[in-house]
JSON list of C-alpha atoms in Angstrom, two decimals:
[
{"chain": "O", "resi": 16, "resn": "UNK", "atom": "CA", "xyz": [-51.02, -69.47, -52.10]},
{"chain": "O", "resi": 17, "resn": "UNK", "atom": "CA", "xyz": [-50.86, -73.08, -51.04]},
{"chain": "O", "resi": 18, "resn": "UNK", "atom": "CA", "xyz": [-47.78, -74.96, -52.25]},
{"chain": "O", "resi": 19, "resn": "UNK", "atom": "CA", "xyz": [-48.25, -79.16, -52.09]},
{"chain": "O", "resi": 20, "resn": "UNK", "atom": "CA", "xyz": [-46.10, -82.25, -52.59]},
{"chain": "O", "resi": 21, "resn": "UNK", "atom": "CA", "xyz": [-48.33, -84.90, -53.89]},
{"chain": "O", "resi": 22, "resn": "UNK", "atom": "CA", "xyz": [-46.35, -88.30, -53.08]},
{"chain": "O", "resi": 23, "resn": "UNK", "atom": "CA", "xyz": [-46.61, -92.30, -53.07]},
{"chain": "O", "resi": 24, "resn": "UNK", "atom": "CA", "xyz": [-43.48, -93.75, -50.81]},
{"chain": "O", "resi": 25, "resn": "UNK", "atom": "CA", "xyz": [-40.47, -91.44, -51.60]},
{"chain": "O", "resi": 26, "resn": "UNK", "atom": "CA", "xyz": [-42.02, -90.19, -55.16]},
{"chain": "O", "resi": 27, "resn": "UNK", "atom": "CA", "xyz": [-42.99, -86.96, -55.64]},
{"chain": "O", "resi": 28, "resn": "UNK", "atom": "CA", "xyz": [-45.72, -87.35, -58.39]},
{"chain": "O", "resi": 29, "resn": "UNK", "atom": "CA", "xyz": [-46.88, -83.86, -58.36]},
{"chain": "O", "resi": 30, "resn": "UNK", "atom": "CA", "xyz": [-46.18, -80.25, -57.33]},
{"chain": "O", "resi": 31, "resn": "UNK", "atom": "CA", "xyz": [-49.68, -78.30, -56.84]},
{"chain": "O", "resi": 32, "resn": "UNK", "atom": "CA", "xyz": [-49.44, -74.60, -56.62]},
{"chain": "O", "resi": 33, "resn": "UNK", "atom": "CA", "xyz": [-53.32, -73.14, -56.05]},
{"chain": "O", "resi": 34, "resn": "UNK", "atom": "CA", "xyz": [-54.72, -69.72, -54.41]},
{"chain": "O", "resi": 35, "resn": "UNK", "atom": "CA", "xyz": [-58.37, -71.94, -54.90]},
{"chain": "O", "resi": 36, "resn": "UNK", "atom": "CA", "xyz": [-61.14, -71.34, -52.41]},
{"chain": "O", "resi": 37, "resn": "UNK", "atom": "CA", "xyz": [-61.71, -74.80, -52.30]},
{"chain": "O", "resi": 38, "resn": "UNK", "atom": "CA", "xyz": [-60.09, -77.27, -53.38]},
{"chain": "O", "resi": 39, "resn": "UNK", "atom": "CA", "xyz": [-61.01, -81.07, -53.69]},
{"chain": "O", "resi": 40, "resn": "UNK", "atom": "CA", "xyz": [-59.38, -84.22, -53.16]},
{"chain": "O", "resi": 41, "resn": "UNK", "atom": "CA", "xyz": [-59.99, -87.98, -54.55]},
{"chain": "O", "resi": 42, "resn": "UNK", "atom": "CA", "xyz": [-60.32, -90.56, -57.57]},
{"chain": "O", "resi": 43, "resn": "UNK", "atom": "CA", "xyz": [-62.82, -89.16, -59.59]},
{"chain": "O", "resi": 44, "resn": "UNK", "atom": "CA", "xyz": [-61.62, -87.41, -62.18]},
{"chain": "O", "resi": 45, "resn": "UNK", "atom": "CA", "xyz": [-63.78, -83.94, -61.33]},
{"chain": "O", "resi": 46, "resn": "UNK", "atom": "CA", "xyz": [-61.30, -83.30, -58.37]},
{"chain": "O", "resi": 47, "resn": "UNK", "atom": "CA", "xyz": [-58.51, -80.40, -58.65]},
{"chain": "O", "resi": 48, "resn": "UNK", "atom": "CA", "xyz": [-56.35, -83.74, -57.05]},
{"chain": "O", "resi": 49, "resn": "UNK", "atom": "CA", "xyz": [-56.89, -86.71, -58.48]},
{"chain": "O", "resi": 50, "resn": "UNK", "atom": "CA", "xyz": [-55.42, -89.62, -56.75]},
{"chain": "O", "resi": 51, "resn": "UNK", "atom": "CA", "xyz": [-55.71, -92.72, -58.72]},
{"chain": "O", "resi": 52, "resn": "UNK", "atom": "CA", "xyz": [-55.80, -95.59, -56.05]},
{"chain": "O", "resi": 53, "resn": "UNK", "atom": "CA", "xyz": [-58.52, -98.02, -54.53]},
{"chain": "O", "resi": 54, "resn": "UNK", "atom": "CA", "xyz": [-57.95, -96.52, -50.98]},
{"chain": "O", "resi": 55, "resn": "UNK", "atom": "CA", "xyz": [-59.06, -93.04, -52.01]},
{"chain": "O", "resi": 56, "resn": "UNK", "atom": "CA", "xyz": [-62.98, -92.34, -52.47]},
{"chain": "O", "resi": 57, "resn": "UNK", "atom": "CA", "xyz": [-64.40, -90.64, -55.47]},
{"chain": "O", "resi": 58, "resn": "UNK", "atom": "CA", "xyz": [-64.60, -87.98, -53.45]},
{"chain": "O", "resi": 59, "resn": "UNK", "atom": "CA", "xyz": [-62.12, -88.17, -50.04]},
{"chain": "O", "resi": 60, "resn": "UNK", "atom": "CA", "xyz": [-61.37, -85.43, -48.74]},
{"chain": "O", "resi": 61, "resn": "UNK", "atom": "CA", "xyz": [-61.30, -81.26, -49.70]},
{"chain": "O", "resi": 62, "resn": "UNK", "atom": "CA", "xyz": [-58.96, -78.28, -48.51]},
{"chain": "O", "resi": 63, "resn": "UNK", "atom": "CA", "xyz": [-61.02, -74.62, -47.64]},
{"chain": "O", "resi": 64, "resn": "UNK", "atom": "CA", "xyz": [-59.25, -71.37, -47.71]},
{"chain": "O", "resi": 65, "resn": "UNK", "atom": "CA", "xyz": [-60.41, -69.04, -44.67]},
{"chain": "O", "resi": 66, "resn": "UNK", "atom": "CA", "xyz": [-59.49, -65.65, -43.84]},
{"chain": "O", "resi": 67, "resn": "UNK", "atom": "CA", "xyz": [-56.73, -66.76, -41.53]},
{"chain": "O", "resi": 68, "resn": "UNK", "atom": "CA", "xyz": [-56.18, -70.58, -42.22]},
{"chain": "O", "resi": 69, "resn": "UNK", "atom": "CA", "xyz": [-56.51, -73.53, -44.68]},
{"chain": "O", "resi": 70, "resn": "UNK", "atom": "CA", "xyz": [-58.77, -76.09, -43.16]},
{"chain": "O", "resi": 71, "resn": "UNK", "atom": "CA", "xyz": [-58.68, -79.72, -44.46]},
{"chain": "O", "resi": 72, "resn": "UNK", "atom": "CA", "xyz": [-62.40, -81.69, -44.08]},
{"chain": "O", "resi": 73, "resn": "UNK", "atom": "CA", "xyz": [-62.65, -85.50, -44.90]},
{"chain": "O", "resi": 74, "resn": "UNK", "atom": "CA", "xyz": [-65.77, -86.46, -46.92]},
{"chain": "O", "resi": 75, "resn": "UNK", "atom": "CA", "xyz": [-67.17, -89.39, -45.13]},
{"chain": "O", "resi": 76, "resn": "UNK", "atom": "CA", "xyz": [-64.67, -91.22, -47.03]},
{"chain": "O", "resi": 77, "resn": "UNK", "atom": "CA", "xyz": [-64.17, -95.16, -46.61]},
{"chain": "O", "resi": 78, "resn": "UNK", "atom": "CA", "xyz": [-60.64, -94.89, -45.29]},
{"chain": "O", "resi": 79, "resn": "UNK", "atom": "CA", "xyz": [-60.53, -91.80, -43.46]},
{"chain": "O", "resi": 80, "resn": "UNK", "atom": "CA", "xyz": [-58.01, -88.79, -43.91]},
{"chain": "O", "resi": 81, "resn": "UNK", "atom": "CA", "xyz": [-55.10, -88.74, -41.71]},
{"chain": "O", "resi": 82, "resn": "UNK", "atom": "CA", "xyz": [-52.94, -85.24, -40.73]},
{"chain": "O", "resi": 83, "resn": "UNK", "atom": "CA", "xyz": [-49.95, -86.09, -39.19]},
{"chain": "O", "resi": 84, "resn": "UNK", "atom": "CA", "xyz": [-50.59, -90.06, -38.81]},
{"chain": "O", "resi": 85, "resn": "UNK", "atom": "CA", "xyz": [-53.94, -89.11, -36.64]},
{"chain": "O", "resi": 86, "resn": "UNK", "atom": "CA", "xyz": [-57.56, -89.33, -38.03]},
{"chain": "O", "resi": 87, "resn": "UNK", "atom": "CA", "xyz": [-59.25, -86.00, -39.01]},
{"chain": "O", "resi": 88, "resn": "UNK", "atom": "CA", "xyz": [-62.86, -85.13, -39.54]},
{"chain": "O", "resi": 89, "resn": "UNK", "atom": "CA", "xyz": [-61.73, -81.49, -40.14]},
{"chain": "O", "resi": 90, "resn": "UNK", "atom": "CA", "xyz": [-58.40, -79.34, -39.34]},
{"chain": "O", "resi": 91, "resn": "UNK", "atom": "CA", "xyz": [-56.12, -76.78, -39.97]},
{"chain": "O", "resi": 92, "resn": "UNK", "atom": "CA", "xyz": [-53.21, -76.92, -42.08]},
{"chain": "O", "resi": 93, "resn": "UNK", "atom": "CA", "xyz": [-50.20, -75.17, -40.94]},
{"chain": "O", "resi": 94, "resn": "UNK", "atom": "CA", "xyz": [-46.92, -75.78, -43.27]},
{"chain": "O", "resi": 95, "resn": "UNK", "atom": "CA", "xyz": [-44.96, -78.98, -43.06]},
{"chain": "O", "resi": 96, "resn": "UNK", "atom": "CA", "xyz": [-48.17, -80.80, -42.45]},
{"chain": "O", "resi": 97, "resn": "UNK", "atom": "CA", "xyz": [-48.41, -84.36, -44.30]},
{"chain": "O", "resi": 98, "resn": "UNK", "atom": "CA", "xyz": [-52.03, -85.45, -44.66]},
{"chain": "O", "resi": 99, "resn": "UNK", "atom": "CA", "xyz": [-52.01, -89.19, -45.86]},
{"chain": "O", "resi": 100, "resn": "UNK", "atom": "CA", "xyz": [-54.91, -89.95, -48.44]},
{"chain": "O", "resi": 101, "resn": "UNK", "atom": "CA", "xyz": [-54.87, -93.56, -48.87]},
{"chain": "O", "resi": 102, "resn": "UNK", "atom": "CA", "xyz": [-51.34, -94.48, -49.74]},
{"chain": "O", "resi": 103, "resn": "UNK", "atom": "CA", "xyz": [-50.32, -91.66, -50.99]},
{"chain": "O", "resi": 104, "resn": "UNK", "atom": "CA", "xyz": [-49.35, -88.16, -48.80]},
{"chain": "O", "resi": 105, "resn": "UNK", "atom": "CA", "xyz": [-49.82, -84.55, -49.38]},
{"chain": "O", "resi": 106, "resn": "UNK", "atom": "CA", "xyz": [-46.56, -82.32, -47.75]},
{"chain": "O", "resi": 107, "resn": "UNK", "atom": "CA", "xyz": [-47.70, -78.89, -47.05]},
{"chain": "O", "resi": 108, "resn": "UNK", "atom": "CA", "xyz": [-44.77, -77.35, -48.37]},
{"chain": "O", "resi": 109, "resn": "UNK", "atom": "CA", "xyz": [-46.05, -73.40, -47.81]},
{"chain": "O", "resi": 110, "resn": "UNK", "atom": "CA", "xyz": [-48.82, -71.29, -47.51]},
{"chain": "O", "resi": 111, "resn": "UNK", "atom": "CA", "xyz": [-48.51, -67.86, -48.24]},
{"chain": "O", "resi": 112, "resn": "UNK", "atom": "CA", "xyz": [-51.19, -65.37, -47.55]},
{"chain": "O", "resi": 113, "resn": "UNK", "atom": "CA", "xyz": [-51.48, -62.85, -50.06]},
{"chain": "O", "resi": 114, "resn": "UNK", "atom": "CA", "xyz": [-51.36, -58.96, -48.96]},
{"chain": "O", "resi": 115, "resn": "UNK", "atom": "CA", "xyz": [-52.72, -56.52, -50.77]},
{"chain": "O", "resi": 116, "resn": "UNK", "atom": "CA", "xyz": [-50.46, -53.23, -51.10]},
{"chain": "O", "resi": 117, "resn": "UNK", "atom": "CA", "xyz": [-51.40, -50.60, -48.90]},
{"chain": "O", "resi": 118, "resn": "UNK", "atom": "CA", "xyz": [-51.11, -47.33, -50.50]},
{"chain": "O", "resi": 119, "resn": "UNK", "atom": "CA", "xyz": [-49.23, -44.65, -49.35]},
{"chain": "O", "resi": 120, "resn": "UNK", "atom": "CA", "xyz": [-51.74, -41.69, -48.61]},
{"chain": "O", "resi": 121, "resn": "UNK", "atom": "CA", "xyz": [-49.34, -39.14, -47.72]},
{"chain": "O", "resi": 122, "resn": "UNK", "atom": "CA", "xyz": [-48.62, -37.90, -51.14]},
{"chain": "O", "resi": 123, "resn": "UNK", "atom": "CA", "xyz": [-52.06, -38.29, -52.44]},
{"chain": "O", "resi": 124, "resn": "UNK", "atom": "CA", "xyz": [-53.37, -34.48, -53.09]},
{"chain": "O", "resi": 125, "resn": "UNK", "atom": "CA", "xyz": [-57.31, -34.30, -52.02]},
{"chain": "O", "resi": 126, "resn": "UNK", "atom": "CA", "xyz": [-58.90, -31.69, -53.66]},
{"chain": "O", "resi": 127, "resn": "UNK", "atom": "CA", "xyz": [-62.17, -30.23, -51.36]},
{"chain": "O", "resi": 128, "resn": "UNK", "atom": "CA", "xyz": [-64.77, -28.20, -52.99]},
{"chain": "O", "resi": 129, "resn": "UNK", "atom": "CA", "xyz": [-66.72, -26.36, -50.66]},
{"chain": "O", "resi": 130, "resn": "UNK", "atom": "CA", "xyz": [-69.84, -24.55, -51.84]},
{"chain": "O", "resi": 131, "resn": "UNK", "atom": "CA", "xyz": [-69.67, -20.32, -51.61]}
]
């Protein structure tokens, strides 16, 4: 699960909670985060879940999409990250990976038939 701060200055606007595959990022209002600003494209920016990290990729957007006050075309996200959309700033605040239980076999009872 991916836990975000959605911010502009010291405000937080917004706490997003989302297990999404993909998730995308801008002012129009089809995007799962919809920042309502002139500095943010229709479209800016959207975060991918992989096996083993969240990757943030900017979409050719006018402004660019900063992680960490440096320009990104695409990166990871690790928690504590702050990606800066315009004027506004996403704060990784977690991501958890979700584990499925592993079941304990031991006291599972097979039952093998075996032709006579």
């Amino acid at each position: 699960m991916l836990k975000i701060e959605l911010k502009f200055k010291d405000k937080i606007l917004k706490h997003i909670e989302t297990d999404k595959s993909e998730i995308t990022i801008g002012r129009g209002n089809n995007n799962d985060i919809q920042i309502d600003n002139l500095g943010v494209s229709k479209t800016h920016a959207k975060i991918i879940k992989n096996p083993d990290a969240y990757t943030v990729v900017d979409l050719n957007s006018t402004n660019g999409t900063f992680l960490n006050d440096k320009q990104i075309k695409k990166a990871n996200l690790a928690p504590q990250d702050i990606l800066t959309i315009g004027k506004h700033t996403l704060s990784i605040t977690s991501i958890d990976e979700a584990k499925a239980p592993v079941e304990d076999l031991a006291d599972k009872t097979i039952k093998v038939s075996t032709p006579e």
